[in-house]
PDB file of C-alpha atoms in Angstrom:
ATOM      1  CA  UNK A   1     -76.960 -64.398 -27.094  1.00 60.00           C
ATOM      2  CA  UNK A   2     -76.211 -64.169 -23.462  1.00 68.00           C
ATOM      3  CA  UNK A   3     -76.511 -60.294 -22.171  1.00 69.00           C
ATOM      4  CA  UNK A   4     -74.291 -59.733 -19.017  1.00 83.00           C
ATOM      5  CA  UNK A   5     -74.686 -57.365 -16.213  1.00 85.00           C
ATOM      6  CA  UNK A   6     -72.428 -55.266 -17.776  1.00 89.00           C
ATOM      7  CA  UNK A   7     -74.526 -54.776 -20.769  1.00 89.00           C
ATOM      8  CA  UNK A   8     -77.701 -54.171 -19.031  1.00 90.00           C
ATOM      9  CA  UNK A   9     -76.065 -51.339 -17.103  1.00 91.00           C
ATOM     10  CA  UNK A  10     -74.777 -50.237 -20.180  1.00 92.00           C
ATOM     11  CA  UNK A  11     -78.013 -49.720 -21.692  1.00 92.00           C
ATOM     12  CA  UNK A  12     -79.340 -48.088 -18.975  1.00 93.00           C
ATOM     13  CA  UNK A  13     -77.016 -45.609 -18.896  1.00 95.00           C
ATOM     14  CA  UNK A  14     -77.646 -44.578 -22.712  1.00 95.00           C
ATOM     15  CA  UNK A  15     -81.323 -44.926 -21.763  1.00 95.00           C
ATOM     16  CA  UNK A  16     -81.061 -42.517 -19.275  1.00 95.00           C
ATOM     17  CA  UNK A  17     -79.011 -40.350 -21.336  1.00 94.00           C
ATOM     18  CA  UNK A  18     -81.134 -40.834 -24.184  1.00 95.00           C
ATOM     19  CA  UNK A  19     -84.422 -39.335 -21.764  1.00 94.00           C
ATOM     20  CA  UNK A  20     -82.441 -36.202 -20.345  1.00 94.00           C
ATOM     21  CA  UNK A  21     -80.783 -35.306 -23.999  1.00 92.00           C
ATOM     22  CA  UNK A  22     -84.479 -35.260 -25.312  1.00 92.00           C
ATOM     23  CA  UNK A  23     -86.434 -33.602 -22.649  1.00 91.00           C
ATOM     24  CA  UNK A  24     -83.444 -30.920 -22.205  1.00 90.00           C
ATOM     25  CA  UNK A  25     -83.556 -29.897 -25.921  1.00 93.00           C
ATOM     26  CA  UNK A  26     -87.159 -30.863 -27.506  1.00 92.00           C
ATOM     27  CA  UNK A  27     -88.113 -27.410 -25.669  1.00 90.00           C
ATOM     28  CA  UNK A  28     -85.505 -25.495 -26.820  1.00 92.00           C
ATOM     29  CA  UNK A  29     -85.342 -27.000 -30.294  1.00 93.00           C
ATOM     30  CA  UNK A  30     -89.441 -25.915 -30.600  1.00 91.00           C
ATOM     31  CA  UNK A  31     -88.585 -22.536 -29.444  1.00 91.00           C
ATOM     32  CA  UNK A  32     -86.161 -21.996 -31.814  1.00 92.00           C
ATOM     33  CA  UNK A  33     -88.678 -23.158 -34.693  1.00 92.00           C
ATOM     34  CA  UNK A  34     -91.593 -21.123 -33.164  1.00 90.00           C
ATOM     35  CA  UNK A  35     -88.994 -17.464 -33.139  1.00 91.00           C
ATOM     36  CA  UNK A  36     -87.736 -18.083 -36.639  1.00 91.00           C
ATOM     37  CA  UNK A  37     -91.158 -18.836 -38.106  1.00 90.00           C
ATOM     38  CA  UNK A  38     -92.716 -16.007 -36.199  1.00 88.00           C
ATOM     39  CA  UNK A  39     -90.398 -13.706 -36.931  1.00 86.00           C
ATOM     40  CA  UNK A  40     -89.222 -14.734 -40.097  1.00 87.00           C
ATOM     41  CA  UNK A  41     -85.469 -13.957 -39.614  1.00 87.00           C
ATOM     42  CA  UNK A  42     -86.239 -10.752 -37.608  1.00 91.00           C
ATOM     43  CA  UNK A  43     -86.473 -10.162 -34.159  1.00 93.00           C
ATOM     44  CA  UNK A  44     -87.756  -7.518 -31.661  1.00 94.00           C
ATOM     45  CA  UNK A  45     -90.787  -6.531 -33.502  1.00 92.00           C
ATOM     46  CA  UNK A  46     -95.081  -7.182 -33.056  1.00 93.00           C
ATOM     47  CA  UNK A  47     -96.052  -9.321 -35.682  1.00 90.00           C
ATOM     48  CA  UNK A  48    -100.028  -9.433 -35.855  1.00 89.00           C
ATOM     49  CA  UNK A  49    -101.625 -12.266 -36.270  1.00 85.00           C
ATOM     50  CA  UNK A  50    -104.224 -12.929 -38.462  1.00 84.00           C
ATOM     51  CA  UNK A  51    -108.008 -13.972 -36.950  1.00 86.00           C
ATOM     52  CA  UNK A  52    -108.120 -17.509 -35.683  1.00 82.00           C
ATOM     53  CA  UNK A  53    -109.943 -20.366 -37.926  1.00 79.00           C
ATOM     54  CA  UNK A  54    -109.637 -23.932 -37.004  1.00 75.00           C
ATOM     55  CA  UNK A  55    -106.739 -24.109 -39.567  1.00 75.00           C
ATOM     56  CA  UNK A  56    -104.698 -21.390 -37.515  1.00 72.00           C
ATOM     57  CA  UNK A  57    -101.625 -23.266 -35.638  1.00 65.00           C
ATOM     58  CA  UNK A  58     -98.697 -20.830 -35.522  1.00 60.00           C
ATOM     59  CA  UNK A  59     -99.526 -20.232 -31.854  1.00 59.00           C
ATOM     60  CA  UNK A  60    -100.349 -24.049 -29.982  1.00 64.00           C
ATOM     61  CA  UNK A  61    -103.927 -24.102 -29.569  1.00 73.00           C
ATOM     62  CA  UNK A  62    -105.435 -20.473 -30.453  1.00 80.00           C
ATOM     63  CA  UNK A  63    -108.689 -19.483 -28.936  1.00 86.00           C
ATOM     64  CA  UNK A  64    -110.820 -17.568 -31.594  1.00 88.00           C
ATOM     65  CA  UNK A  65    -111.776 -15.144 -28.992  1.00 92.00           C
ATOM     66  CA  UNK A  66    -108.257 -13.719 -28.990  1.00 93.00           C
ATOM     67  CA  UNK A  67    -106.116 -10.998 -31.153  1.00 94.00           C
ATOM     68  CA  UNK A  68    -102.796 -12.422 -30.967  1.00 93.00           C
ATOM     69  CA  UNK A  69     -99.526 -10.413 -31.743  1.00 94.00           C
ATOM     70  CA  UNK A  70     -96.126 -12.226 -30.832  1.00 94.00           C
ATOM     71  CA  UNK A  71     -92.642 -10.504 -30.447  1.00 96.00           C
ATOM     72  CA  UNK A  72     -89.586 -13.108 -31.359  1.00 96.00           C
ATOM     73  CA  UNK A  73     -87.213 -10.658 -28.809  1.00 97.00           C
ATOM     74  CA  UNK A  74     -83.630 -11.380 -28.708  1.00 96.00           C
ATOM     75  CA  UNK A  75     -81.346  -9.500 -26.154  1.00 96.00           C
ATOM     76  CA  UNK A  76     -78.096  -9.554 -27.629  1.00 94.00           C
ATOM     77  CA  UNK A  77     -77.775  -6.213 -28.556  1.00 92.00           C
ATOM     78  CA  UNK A  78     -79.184  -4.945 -25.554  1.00 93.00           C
ATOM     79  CA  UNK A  79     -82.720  -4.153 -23.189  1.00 95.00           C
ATOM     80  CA  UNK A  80     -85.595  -4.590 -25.289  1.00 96.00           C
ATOM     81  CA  UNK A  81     -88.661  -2.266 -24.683  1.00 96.00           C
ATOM     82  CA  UNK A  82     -92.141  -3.663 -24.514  1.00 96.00           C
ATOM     83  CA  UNK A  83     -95.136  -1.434 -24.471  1.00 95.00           C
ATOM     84  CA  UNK A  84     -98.750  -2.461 -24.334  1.00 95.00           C
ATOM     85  CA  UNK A  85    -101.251  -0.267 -25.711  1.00 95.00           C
ATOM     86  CA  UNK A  86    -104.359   0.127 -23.475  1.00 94.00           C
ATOM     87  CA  UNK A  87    -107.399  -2.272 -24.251  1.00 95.00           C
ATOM     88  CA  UNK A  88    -110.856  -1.854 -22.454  1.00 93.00           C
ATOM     89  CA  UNK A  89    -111.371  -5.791 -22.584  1.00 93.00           C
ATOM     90  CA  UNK A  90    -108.895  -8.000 -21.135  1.00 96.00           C
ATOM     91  CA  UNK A  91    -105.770  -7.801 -22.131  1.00 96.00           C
ATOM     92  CA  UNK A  92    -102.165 -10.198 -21.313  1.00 96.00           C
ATOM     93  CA  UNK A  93     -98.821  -9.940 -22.483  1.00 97.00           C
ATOM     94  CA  UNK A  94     -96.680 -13.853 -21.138  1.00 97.00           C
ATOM     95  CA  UNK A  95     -92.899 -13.450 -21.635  1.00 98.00           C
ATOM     96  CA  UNK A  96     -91.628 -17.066 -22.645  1.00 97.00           C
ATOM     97  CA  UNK A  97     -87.578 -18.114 -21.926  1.00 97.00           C
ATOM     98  CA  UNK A  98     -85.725 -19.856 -25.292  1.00 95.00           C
ATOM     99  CA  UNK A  99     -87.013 -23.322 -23.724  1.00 94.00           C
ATOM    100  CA  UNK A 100     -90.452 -22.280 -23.664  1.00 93.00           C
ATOM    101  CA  UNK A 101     -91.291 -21.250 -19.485  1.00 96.00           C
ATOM    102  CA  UNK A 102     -93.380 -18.938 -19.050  1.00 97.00           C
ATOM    103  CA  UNK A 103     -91.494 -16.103 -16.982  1.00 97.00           C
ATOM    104  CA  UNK A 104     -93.266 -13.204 -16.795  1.00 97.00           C
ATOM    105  CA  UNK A 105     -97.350 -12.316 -17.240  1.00 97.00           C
ATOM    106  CA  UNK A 106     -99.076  -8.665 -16.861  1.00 96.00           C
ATOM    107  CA  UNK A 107    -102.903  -8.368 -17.435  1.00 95.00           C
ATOM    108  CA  UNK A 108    -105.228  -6.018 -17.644  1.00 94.00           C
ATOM    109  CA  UNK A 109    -105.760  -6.129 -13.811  1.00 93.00           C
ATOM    110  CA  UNK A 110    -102.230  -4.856 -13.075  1.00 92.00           C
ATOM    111  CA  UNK A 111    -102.137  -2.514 -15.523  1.00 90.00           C
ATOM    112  CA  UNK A 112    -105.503  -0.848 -16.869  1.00 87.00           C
ATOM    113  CA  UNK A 113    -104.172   1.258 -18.772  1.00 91.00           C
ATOM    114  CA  UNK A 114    -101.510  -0.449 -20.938  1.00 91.00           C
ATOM    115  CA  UNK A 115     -97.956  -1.835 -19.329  1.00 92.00           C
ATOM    116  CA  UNK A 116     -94.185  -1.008 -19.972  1.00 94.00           C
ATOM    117  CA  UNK A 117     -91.372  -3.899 -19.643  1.00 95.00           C
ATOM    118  CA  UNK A 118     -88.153  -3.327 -20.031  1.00 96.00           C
ATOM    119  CA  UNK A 119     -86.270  -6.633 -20.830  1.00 96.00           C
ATOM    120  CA  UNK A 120     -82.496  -7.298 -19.519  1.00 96.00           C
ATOM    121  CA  UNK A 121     -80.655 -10.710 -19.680  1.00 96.00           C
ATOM    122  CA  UNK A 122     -80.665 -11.846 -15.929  1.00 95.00           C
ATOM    123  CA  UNK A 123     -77.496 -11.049 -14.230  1.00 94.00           C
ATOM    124  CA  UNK A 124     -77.199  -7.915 -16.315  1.00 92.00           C
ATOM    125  CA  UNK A 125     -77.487  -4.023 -15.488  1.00 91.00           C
ATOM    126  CA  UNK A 126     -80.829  -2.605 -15.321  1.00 92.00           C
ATOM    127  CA  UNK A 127     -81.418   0.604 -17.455  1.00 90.00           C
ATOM    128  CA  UNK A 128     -81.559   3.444 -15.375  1.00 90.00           C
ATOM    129  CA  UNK A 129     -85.418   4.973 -15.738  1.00 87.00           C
ATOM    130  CA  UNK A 130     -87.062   2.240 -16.335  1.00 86.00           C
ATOM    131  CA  UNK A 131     -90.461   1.655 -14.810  1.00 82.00           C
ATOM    132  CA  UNK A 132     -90.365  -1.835 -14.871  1.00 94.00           C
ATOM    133  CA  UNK A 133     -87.609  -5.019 -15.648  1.00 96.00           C
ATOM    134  CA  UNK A 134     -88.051  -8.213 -16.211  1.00 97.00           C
ATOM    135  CA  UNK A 135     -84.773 -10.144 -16.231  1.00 97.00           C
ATOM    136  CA  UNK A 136     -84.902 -13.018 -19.255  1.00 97.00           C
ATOM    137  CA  UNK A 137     -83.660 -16.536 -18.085  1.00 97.00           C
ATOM    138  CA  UNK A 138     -82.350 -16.642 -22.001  1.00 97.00           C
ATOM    139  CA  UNK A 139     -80.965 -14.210 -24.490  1.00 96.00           C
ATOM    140  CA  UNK A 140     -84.276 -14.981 -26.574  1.00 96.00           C
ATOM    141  CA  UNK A 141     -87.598 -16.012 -26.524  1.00 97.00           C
ATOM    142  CA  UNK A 142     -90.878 -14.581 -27.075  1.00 97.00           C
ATOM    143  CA  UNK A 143     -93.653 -11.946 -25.706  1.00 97.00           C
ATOM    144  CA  UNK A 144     -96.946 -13.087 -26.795  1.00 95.00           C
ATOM    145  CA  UNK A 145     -99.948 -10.722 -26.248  1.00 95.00           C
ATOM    146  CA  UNK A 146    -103.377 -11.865 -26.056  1.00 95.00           C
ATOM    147  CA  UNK A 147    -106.599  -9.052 -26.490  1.00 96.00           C
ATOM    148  CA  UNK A 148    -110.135 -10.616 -26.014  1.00 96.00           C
ATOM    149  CA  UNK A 149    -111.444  -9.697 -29.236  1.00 95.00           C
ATOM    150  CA  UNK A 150    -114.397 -12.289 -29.869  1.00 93.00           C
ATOM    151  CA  UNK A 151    -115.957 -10.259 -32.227  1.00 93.00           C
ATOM    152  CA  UNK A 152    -114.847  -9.376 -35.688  1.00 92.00           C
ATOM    153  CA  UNK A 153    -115.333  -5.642 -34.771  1.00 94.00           C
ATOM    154  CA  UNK A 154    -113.376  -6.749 -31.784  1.00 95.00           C
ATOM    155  CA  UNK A 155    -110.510  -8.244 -34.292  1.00 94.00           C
ATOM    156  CA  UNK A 156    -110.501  -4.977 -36.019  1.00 95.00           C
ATOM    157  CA  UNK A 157    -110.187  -2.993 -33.270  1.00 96.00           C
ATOM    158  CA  UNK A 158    -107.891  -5.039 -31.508  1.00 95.00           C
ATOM    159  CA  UNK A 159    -105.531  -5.137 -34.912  1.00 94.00           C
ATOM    160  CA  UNK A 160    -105.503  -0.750 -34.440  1.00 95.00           C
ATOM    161  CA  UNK A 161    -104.480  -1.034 -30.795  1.00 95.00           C
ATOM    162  CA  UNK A 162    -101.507  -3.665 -31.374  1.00 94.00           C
ATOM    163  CA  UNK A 163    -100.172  -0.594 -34.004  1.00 94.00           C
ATOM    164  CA  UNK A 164     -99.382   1.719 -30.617  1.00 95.00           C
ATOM    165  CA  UNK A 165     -97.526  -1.160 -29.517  1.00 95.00           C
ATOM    166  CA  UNK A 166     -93.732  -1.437 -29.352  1.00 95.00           C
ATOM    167  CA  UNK A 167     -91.262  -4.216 -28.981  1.00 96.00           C
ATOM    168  CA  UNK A 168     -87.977  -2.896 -29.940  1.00 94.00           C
ATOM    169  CA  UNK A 169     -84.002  -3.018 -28.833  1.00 91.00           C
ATOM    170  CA  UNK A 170     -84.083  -0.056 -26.171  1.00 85.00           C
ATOM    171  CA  UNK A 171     -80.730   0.853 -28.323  1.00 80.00           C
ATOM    172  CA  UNK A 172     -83.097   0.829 -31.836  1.00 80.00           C
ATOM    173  CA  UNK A 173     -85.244   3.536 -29.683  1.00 76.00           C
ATOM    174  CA  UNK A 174     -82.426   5.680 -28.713  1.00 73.00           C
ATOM    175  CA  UNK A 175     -81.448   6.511 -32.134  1.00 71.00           C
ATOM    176  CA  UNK A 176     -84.938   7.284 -33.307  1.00 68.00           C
ATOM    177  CA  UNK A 177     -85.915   9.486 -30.883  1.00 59.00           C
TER     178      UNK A 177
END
């Protein structure tokens, strides 16, 4: 079988393709997996997680030393409010974008005593009031908040904080209060 040029260019192209296609959606196919199994059909709520084991692997590579509570957020409806509860050990809440960047991180160092985020879809209005907005590259994604808890007391501590935090539609909040 005799391959002419025509053919090798040919498969280049769909090689080429091929690699974009992939590396364009792999990250936003994983994201997609990682909000629906974290949220479980729900969004823009804390879900605690339970104390890391070497079997734990809902999060990529959890450090034991960590409480971890992740929000699935999506913006559709509307600004989501984030509120971090204060922690007297470090402390970060990492905003990730429905193909899994990393667009926004607050820590303990910025804000002692607890944070507020309000979260608009870029290129929207921001709320008038509010302290602080993050604009979301995507309509969802996730907020993941990390608490240094190496300690079981730590854990259980750590699990009473993440109760005084909020992730919920800005909308959601309006009615209830």
């Amino acid at each position: 079988m005799k391959f002419s040029g025509t053919h090798v260019w040919a498969a280049l192209i769909i090689a080429v393709f091929a690699h974009l296609t992939f590396v364009h959606l792999t990250p936003r196919v994983m994201m997609s997996i990682a909000i629906d199994r974290i949220g479980d059909g729900r969004v823009n709520f804390w879900r605690f997680g339970e104390r890391v084991t070497p079997t734990s692997r809902t999060i990529v590579r959890p450090s034991p030393d960590f409480a971890y509570a992740a929000c699935p957020y999506d913006l559709r409806d509307g600004p989501v409010l984030i509120q971090v509860a204060p922690w007297d050990q470090y402390w970060s809440l990492s905003l990730y974008a429905d193909n899994s960047d990393n667009f926004f991180t607050l820590n303990d160092r910025e804000a002692r005593f607890g944070g507020e985020v309000t979260l608009v879809r870029a290129g929207s209005a921001h709320p008038e009031g509010a302290s602080m907005v993050v604009e979301s590259p995507s309509q969802r994604g996730i907020a993941l908040m990390r608490r240094l808890a190496p300690r079981v007391e730590d854990f259980a501590a750590a699990a009473a904080v993440a109760r005084e935090d909020v992730c919920a539609s800005a909308e959601s909040l309006r009615h209830t209060s």
